[in-house]
Short mmCIF file of C-alpha atoms and ligand atoms in Angstrom, two decimals:
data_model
loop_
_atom_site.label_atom_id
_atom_site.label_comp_id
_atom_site.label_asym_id
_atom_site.label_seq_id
_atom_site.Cartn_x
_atom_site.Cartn_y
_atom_site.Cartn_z
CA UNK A 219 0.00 0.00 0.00
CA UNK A 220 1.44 3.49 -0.93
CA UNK A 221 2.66 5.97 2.09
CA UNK A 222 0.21 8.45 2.45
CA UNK A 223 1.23 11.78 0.50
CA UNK A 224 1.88 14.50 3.05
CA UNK A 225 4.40 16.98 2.90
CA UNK A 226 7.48 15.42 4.69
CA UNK A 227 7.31 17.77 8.02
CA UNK A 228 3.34 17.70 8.32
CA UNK A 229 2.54 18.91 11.72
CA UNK A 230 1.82 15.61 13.59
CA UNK A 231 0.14 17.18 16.59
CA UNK A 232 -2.72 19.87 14.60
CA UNK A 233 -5.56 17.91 14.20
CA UNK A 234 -5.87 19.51 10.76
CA UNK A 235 -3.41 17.45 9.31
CA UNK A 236 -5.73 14.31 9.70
CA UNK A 237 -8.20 15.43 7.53
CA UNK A 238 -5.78 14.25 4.86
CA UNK A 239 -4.69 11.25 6.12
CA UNK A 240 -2.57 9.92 8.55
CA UNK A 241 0.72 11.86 7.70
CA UNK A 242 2.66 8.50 7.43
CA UNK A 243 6.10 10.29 5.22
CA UNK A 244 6.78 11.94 8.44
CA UNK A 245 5.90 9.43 11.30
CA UNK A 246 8.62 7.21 9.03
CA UNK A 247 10.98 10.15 9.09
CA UNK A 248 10.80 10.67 12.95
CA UNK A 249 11.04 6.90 13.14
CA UNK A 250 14.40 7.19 11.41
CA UNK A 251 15.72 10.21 12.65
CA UNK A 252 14.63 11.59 15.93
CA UNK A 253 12.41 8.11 17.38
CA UNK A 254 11.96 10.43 20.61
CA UNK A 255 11.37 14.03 18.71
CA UNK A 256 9.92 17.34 20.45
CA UNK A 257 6.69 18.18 18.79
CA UNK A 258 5.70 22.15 19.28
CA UNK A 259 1.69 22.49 20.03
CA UNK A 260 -0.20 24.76 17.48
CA UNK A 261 -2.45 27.27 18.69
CA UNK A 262 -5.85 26.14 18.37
CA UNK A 263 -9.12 27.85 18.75
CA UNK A 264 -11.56 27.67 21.08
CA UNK A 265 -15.14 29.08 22.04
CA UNK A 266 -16.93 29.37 25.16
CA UNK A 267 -19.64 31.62 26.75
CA UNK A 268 -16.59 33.94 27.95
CA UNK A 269 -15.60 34.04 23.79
CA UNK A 270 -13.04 33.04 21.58
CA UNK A 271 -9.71 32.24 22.33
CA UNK A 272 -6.05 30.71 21.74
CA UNK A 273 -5.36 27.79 23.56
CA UNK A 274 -2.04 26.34 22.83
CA UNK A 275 -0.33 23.23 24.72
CA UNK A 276 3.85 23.56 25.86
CA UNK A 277 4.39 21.07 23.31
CA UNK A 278 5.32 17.86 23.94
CA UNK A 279 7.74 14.47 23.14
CA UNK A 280 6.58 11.88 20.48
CA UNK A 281 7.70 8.58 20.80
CA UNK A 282 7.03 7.01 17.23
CA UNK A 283 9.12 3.77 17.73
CA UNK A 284 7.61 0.48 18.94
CA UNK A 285 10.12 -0.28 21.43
CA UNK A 286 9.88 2.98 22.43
CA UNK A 287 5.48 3.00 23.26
CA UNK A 288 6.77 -0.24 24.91
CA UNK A 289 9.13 0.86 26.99
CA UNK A 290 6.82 3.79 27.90
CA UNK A 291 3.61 1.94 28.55
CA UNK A 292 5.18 -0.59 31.04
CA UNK A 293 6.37 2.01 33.09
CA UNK A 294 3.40 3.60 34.42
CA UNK A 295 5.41 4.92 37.45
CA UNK A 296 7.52 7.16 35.28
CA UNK A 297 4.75 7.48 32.97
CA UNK A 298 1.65 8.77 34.38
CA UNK A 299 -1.65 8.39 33.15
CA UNK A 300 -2.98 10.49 36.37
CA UNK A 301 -0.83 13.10 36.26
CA UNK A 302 -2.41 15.32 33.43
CA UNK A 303 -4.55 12.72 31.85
CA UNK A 304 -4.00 10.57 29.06
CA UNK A 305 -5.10 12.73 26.57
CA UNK A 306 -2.94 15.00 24.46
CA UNK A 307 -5.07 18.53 25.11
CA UNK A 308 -4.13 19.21 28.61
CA UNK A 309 -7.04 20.01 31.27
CA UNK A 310 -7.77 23.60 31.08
CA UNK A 311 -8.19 23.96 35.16
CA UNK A 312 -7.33 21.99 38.19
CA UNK A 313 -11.09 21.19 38.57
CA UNK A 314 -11.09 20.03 34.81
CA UNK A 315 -8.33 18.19 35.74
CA UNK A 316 -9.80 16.22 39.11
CA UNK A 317 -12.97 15.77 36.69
CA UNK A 318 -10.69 13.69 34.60
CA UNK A 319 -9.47 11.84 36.84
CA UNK A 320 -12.09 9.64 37.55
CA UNK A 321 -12.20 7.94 34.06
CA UNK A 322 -10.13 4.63 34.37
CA UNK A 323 -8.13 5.62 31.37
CA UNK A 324 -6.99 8.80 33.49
CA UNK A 325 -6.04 7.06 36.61
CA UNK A 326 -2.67 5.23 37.87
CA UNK A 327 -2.05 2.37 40.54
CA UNK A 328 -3.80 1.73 42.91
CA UNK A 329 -6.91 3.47 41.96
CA UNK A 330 -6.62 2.33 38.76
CA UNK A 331 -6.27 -1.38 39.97
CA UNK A 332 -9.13 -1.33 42.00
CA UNK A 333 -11.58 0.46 39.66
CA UNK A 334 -10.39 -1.46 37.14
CA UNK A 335 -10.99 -4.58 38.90
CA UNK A 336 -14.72 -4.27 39.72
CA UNK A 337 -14.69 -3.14 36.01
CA UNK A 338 -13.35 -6.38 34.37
CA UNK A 339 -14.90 -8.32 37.24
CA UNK A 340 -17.99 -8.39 34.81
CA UNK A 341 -16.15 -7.64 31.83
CA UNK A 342 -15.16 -10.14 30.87
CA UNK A 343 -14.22 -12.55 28.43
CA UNK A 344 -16.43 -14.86 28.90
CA UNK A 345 -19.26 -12.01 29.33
CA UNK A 346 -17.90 -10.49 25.71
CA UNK A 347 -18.44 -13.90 23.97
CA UNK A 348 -22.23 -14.38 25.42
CA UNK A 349 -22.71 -11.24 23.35
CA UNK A 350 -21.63 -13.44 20.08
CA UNK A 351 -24.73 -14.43 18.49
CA UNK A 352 -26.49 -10.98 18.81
CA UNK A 353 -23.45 -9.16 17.24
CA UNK A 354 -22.99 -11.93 14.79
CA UNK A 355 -27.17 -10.89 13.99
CA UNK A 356 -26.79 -7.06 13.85
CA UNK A 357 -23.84 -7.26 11.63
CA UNK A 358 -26.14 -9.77 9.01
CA UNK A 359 -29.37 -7.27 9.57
CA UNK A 360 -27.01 -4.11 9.05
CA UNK A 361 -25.72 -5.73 5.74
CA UNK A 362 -28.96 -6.85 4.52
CA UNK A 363 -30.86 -3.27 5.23
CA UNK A 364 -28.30 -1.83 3.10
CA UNK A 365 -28.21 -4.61 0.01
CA UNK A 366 -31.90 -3.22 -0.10
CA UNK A 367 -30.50 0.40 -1.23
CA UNK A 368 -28.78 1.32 -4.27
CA UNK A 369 -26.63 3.97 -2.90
CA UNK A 370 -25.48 4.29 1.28
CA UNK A 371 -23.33 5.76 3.44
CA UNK A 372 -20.47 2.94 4.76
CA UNK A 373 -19.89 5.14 7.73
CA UNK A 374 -23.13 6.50 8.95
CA UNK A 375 -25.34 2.88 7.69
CA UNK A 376 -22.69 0.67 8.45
CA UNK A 377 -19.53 0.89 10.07
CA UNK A 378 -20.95 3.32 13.17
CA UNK A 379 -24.37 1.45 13.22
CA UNK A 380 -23.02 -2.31 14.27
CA UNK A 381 -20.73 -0.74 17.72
CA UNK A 382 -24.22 1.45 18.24
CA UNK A 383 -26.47 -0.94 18.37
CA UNK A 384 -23.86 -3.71 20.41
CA UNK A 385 -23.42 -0.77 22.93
CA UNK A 386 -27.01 -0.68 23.20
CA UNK A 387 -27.77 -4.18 24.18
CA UNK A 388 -24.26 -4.06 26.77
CA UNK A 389 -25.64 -0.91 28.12
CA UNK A 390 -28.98 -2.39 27.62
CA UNK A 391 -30.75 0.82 26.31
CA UNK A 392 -33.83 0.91 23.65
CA UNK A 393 -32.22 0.60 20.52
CA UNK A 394 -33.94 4.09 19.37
CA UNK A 395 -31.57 6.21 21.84
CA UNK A 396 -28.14 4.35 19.88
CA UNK A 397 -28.41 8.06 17.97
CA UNK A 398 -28.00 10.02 21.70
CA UNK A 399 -24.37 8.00 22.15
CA UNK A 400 -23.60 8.79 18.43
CA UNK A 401 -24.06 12.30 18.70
CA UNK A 402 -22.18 12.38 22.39
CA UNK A 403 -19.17 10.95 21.12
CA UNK A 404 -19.02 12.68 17.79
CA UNK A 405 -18.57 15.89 20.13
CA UNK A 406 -16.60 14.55 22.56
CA UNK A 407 -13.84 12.95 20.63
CA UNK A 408 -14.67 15.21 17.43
CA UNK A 409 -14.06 18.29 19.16
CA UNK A 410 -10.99 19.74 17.22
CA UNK A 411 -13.48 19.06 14.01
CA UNK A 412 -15.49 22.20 12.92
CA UNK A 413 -18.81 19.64 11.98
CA UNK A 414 -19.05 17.89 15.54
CA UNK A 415 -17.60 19.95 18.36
CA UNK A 416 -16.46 22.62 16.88
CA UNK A 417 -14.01 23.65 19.57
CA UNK A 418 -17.05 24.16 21.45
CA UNK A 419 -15.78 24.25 25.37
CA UNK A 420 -19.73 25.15 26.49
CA UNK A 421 -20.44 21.78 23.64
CA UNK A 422 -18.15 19.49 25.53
CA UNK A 423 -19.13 20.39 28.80
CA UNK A 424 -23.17 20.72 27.65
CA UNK A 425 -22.33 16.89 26.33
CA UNK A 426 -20.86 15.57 29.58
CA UNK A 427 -23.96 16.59 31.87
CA UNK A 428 -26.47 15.22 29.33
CA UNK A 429 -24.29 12.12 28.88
CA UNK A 430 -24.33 11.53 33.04
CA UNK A 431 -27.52 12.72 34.03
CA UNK A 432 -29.14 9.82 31.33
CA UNK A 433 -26.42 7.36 32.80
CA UNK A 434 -27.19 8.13 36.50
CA UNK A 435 -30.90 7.22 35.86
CA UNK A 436 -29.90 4.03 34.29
CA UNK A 437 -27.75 3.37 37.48
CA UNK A 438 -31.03 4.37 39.76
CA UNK A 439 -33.43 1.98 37.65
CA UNK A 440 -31.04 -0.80 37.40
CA UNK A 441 -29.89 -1.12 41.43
CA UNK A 442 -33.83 -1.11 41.90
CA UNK A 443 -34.87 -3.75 39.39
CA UNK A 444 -31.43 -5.21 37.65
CA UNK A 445 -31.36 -6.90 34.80
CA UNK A 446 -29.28 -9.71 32.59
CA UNK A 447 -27.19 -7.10 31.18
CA UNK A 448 -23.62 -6.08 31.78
CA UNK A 449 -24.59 -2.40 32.86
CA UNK A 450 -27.00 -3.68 35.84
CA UNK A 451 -23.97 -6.13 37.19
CA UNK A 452 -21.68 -2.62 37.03
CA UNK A 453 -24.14 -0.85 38.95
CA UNK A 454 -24.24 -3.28 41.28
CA UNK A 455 -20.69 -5.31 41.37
CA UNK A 456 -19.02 -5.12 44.33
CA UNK A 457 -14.83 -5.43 45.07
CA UNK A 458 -13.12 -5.54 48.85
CA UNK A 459 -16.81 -4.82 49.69
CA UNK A 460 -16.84 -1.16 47.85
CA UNK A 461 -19.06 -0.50 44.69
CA UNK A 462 -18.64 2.44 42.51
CA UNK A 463 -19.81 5.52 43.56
CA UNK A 464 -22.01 7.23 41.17
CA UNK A 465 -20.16 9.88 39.86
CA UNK A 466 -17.48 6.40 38.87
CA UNK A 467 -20.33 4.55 37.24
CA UNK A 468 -21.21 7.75 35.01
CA UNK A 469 -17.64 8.37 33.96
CA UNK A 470 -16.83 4.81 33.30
CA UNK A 471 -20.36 4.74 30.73
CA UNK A 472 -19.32 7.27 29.36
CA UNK A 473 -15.98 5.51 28.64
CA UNK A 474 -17.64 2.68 27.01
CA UNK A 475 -19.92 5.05 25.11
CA UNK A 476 -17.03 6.89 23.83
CA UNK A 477 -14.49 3.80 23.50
CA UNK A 478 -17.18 1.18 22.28
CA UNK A 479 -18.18 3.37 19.59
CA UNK A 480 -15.88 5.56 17.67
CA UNK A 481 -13.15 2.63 16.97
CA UNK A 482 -14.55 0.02 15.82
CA UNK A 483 -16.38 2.90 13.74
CA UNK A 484 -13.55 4.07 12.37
CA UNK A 485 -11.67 0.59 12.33
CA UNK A 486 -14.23 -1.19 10.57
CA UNK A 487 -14.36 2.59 8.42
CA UNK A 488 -11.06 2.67 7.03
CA UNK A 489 -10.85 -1.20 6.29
CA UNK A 490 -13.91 -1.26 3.88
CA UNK A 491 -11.95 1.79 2.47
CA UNK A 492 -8.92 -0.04 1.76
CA UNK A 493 -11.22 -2.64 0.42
CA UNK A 494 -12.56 -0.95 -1.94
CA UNK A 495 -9.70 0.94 -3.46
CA UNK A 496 -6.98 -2.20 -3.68
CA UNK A 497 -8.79 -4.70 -5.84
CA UNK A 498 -5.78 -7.04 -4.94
CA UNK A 499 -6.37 -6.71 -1.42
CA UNK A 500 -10.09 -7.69 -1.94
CA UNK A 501 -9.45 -10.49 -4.22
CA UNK A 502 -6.72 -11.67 -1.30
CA UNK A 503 -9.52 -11.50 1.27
CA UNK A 504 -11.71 -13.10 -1.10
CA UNK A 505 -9.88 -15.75 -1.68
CA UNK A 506 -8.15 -16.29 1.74
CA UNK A 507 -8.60 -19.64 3.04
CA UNK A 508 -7.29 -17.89 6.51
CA UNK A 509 -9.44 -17.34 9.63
CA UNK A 510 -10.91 -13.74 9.54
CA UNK A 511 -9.24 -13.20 13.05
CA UNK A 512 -5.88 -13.00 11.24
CA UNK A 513 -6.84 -10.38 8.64
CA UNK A 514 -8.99 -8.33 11.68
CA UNK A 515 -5.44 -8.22 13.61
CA UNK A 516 -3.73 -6.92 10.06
CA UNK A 517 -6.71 -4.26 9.57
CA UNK A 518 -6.16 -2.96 13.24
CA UNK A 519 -2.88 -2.67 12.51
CA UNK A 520 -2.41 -0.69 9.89
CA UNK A 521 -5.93 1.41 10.11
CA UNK A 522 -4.62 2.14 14.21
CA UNK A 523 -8.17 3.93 15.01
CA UNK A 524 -6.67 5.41 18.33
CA UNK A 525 -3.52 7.02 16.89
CA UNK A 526 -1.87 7.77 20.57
CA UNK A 527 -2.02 8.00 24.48
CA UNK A 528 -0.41 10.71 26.58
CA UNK A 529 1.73 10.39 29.83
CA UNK A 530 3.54 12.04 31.76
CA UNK A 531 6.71 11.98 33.16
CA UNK A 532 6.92 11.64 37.20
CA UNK A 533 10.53 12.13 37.16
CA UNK A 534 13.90 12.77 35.13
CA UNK A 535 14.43 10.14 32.84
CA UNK A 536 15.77 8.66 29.38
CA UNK A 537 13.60 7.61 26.58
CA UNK A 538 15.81 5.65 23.54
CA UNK A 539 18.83 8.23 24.53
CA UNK A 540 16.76 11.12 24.84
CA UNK A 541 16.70 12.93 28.06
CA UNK A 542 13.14 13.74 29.43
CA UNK A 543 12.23 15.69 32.10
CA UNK A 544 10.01 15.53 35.13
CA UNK A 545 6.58 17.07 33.78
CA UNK A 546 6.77 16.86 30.43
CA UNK A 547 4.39 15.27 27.93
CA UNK A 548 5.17 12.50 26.29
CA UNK A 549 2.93 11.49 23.29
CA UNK A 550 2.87 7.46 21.91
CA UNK A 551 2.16 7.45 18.68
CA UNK A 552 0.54 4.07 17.60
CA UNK A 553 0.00 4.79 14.55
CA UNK A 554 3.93 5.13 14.27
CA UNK A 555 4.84 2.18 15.89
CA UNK A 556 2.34 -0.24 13.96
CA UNK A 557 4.77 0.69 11.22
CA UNK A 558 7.71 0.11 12.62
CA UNK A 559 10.05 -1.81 9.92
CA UNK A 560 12.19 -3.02 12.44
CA UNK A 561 9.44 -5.24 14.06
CA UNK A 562 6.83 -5.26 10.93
CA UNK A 563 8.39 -6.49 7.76
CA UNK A 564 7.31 -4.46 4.84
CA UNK A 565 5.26 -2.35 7.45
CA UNK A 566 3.06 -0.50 4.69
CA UNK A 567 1.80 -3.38 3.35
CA UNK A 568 -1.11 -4.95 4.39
CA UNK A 569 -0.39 -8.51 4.37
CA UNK A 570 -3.70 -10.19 5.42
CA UNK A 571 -1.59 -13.44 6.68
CA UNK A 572 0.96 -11.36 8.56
CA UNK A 573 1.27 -13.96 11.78
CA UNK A 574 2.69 -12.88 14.67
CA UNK A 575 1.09 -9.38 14.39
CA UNK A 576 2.29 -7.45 18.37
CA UNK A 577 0.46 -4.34 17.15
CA UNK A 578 -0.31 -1.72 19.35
CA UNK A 579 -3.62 -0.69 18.34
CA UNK A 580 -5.47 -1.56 22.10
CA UNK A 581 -2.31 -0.15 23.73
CA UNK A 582 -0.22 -2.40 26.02
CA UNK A 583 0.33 -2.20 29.47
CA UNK A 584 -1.99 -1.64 32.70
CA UNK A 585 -4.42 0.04 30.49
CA UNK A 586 -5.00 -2.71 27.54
CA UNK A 587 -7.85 -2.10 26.13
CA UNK A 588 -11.43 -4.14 28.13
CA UNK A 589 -13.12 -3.52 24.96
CA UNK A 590 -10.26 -5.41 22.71
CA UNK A 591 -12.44 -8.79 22.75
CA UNK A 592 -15.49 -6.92 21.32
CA UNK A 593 -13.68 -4.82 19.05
CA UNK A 594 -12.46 -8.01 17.73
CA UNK A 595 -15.75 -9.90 17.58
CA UNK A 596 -17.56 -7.03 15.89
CA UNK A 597 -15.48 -6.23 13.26
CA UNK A 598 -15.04 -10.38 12.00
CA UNK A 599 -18.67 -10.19 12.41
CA UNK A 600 -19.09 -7.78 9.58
CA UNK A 601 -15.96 -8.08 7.63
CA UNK A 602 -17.61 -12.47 7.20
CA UNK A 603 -21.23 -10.04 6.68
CA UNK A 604 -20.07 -8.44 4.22
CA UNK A 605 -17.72 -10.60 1.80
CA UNK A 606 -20.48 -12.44 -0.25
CA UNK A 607 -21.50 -8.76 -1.50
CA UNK A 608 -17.96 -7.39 -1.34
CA UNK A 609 -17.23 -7.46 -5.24
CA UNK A 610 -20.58 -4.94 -5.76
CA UNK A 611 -19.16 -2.57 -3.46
CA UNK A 612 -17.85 0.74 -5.33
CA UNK A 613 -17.24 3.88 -3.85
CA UNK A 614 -19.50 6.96 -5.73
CA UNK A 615 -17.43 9.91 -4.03
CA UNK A 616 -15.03 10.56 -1.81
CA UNK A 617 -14.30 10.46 2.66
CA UNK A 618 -14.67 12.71 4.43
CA UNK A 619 -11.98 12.52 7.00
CA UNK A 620 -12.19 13.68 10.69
CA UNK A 621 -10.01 16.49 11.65
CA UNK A 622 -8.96 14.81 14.87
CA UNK A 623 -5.13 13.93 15.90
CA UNK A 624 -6.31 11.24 18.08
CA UNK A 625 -8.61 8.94 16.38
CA UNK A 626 -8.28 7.95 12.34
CA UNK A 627 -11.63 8.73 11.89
CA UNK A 628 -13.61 9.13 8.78
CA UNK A 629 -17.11 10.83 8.81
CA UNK A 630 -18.65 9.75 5.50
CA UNK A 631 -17.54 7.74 2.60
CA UNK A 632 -20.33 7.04 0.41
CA UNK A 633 -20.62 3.63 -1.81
CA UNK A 634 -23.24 1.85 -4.47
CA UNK A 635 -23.40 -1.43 -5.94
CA UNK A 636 -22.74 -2.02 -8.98
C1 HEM B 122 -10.99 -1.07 17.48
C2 HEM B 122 -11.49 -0.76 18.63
C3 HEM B 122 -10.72 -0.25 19.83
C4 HEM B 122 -9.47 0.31 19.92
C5 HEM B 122 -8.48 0.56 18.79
C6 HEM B 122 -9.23 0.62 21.32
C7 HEM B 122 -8.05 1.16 21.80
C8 HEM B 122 -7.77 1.36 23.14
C9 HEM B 122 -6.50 1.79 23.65
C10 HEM B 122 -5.29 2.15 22.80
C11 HEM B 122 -6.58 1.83 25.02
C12 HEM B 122 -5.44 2.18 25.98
C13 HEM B 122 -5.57 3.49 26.71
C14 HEM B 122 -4.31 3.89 27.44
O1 HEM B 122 -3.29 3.20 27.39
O2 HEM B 122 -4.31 4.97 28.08
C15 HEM B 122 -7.93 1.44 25.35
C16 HEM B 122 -8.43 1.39 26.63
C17 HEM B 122 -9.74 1.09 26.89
N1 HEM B 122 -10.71 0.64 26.01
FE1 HEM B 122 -10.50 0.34 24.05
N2 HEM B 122 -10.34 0.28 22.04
C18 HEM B 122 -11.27 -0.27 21.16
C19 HEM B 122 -12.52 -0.76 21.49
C20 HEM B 122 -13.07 -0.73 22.72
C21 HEM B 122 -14.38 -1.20 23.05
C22 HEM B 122 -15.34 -1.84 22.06
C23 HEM B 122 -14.55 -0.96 24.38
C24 HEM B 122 -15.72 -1.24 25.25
C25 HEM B 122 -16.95 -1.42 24.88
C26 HEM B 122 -13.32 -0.36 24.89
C27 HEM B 122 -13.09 0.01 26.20
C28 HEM B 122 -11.88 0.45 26.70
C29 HEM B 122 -11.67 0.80 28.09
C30 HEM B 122 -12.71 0.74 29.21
C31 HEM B 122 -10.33 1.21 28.22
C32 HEM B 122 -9.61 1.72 29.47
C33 HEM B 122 -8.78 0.66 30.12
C34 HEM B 122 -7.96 1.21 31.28
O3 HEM B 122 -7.68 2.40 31.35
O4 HEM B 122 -7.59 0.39 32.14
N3 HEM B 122 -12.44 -0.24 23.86
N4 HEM B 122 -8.62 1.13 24.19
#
């Protein structure tokens, strides 16, 4: 597969740059020259109530190597997740900052441990592949509703509709409010993009309440009557004799909303795109006699829909011979290291046999992704959906990409069969 054209020195951290295409020319550059590089922050507008204005980060280190995101992500006492958050925009206020704080993906040892605990305590595996059947049926329906059109949206009909309606029935909501958690993560995680958030601080905030004030009635209906779903045994699950609190059981459904949602959108996205432009790629999938798992690992890798995690560092240290210092950011690019030729041969390729495949796409280290099982599950389900139909599939115009420089997100890509 051809790099991506971007001008060599695209600016990695505006969020601009994405709605291009991941800039890979210059994540290969940094991997060769600078693996640990200092990335300046652009100024970026916001709005609020109070009016517009700059807000521009100090700028931070990006680690682009795999060994590198390794080395980082298994030191979570060097590299904190609690310290500023795990996402690259930095709180704009201490309270912002405490807010954060009590999403599991924002936390270190040993809060993180023990929410994390009651978390997978009925997240499980086992849990994930009761859900089997039901995904395996909304992927077939999804497919079928759309066979029955001559022209569709593969985002906005397909690829965002399957996680929607699974997070549904593992949230156990009507089906008719999927379009609530849509809309609350476009703005959340769209918020650099003019269409969804819009730099919108009053949007994101506006977003949160409505977001936890319909989880916290969940949480009150389902400790009075629970139900067989995962969401009533997280209301209710218990660790060392503690349950969440319900300002924990908001943030972490939120998390799912937000986590369940927008990648496997945008995984499931940008592999029907590379489908449909690389006939030898389709006829290889066609033709594959492999298990699908194998090809869903290959598609996660290269497609990386979260392109990087923040940290930050506790202390002095050194990251692949560069000297870091207590406080600063330090950025790990994914995206980067999923294409690192020195543990990926022929890294922009995609090589639908490529066995063993240590990608980095759900991260690695205390925070692995929960959601990695489902991810993996939904995305077979309609890649094996699909394939019958796959050689009618043309696209009639071009993405639309997300301006966003943490997920590889795109926000419409519309198709017809031929
Ligand atoms: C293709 C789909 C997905 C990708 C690429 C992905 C990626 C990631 C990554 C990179 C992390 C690590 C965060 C960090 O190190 O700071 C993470 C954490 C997490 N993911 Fe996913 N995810 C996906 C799907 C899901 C799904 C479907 C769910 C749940 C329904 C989910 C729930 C979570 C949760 C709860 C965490 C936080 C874990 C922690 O902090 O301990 N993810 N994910």
């Amino acid at each position: 597969m051809p790099v991506t054209r971007t001008t060599p020195t695209a600016d990695i951290a505006h969020p601009a740059t994405y709605a291009l295409g991941v800039p890979h020319a210059e994540f290969e550059r940094r991997r060769r020259e600078e693996p640990v590089g200092w990335v300046p922050e652009p100024a970026l507008w916001r709005h609020s109530s109070a009016g517009r204005m700059q807000q521009q980060g100090p700028g931070f280190w990006a680690v682009t190597t795999h060994d590198a995101v390794m080395e980082v992500s298994r030191q979570p006492q060097v590299f904190s997740s609690a310290l500023r958050g795990a996402f690259l925009h930095d709180p704009r206020t201490p309270a912002d900052l405490d807010f954060m704080r009590q999403l599991l993906v924002n936390m270190d040892a040993p809060q993180h441990v023990r929410i994390r605990r009651i978390v997978s305590s009925v997240f499980t595996p086992r849990a994930v592949r009761a859900l089997a059947d039901t995904v395996t049926r909304h992927a077939q329906d999804l497919v079928e509703a759309v066979r029955q059109r001559d022209n569709f949206d593969a985002v906005t009909d397909l690829a965002a509709e399957l996680p929607l309606l699974v997070l549904a029935d593992l949230l156990g909501l009507p089906h008719g409010d999927r379009h609530l958690l849509y809309r609350w993560s476009n703005n959340l995680v769209g918020f650099d993009d003019p269409e969804y958030g819009g730099g919108d601080v009053e949007v994101y905030r506006q977003t949160f309440a409505e977001a936890f004030q319909y989880a916290l009635a969940v949480a009150v209906r389902r400790r009075a009557a629970p139900r067989d779903d995962l969401i009533s045994l997280l209301a209710t699950a218990e660790v060392d004799g503690r349950r969440l609190t319900d300002r924990e059981f908001c943030q972490f459904w939120l998390l799912l909303v937000v986590a369940g949602n927008e990648t496997t959108r945008h995984l499931i996205s940008n592999s029907l795109h590379l489908l449909l432009h690389d006939e030898q790629l389709r006829g290889r999938w066609l033709g594959s006699p492999l298990p699908t798992a194998t090809a869903v690992d290959e598609f996660l890798r290269v497609v990386t829909p979260i392109m990087q995690f923040r940290r930050t560092a506790t202390q002095d240290t050194t990251l692949a011979g560069t000297r870091i210092a207590e406080g600063d950011k330090v950025v790990m690019f994914y995206v980067s290291a999923n294409r690192d030729a020195a543990v990926f041969a022929d890294p922009h390729r995609v090589d639908l046999e490529r066995a063993p495949n240590p990608h980095l796409s759900f991260g690695v280290g205390p925070h692995f992704c929960l959601g990695a099982h489902l991810a993996r599950m939904e995305m077979a389900a309609l890649l094996d959906a699909i394939a019958p139909h796959l050689p009618r599939l043309a696209a009639t115009g071009p993405v639309v990409r997300l301006e966003s420089n943490f997920v590889n997100g795109i926000k419409s890509m519309p198709v017809g069969w031929t």
